[in-house]
Amino acid sequence: MAMNSAPPVARKTSPTLSKETRITVLSALKNFYDEQIFALLVKDFYDSDLDVSLAAISASASLGNEAAVPHLYRMLESGKPQQKLAAVQTLAAINAPSSIEQLAKYFTILTATEVRREILRAINRISATHPKARELNRAVLMESAVAR
């Protein structure tokens, strides 16, 4: 049995993209949405670089992208303030009526005014006639009247 004395072939490692290139690629992927592309995008939702994460979140804002919804909820629960805003804006762009009930729950749980305002905007964009939208709109109007 002959021994091969040649050194093992080194694996080619793929070059890492610069931050700016990654953000550009993520932004461009929004225009070519499908399930496989979203599988690539979602990994960058959780990137430690905030700009990369925000680009990935925004890039998933394709109409009807229901696969993104649970990840966006996760961002609302544990993301940084900018990620929370991007998640809500992306949910509004996805325009999934199924997200209204959950967004309404986050509206009552989250305390940051800017995030709550964006949630209310998103719910109304998805369906201003939805019973939850009307209920929240009335509650906000009543809060404003009492605060005066």
PDB file of C-alpha atoms in Angstrom, residues 9 12 52 116 126 133:
ATOM      1  CA  VAL A   9      -4.954  20.351  -0.668  1.00  0.00           C
ATOM      2  CA  LYS A  12     -10.242  27.733  -0.693  1.00  0.00           C
ATOM      3  CA  VAL A  52     -25.804  44.871   8.182  1.00  0.00           C
ATOM      4  CA  ARG A 116     -45.451  52.393  19.382  1.00  0.00           C
ATOM      5  CA  ILE A 126     -52.050  46.971   6.631  1.00  0.00           C
ATOM      6  CA  ALA A 133     -56.817  49.075  14.161  1.00  0.00           C
TER       7      ALA A 133
END
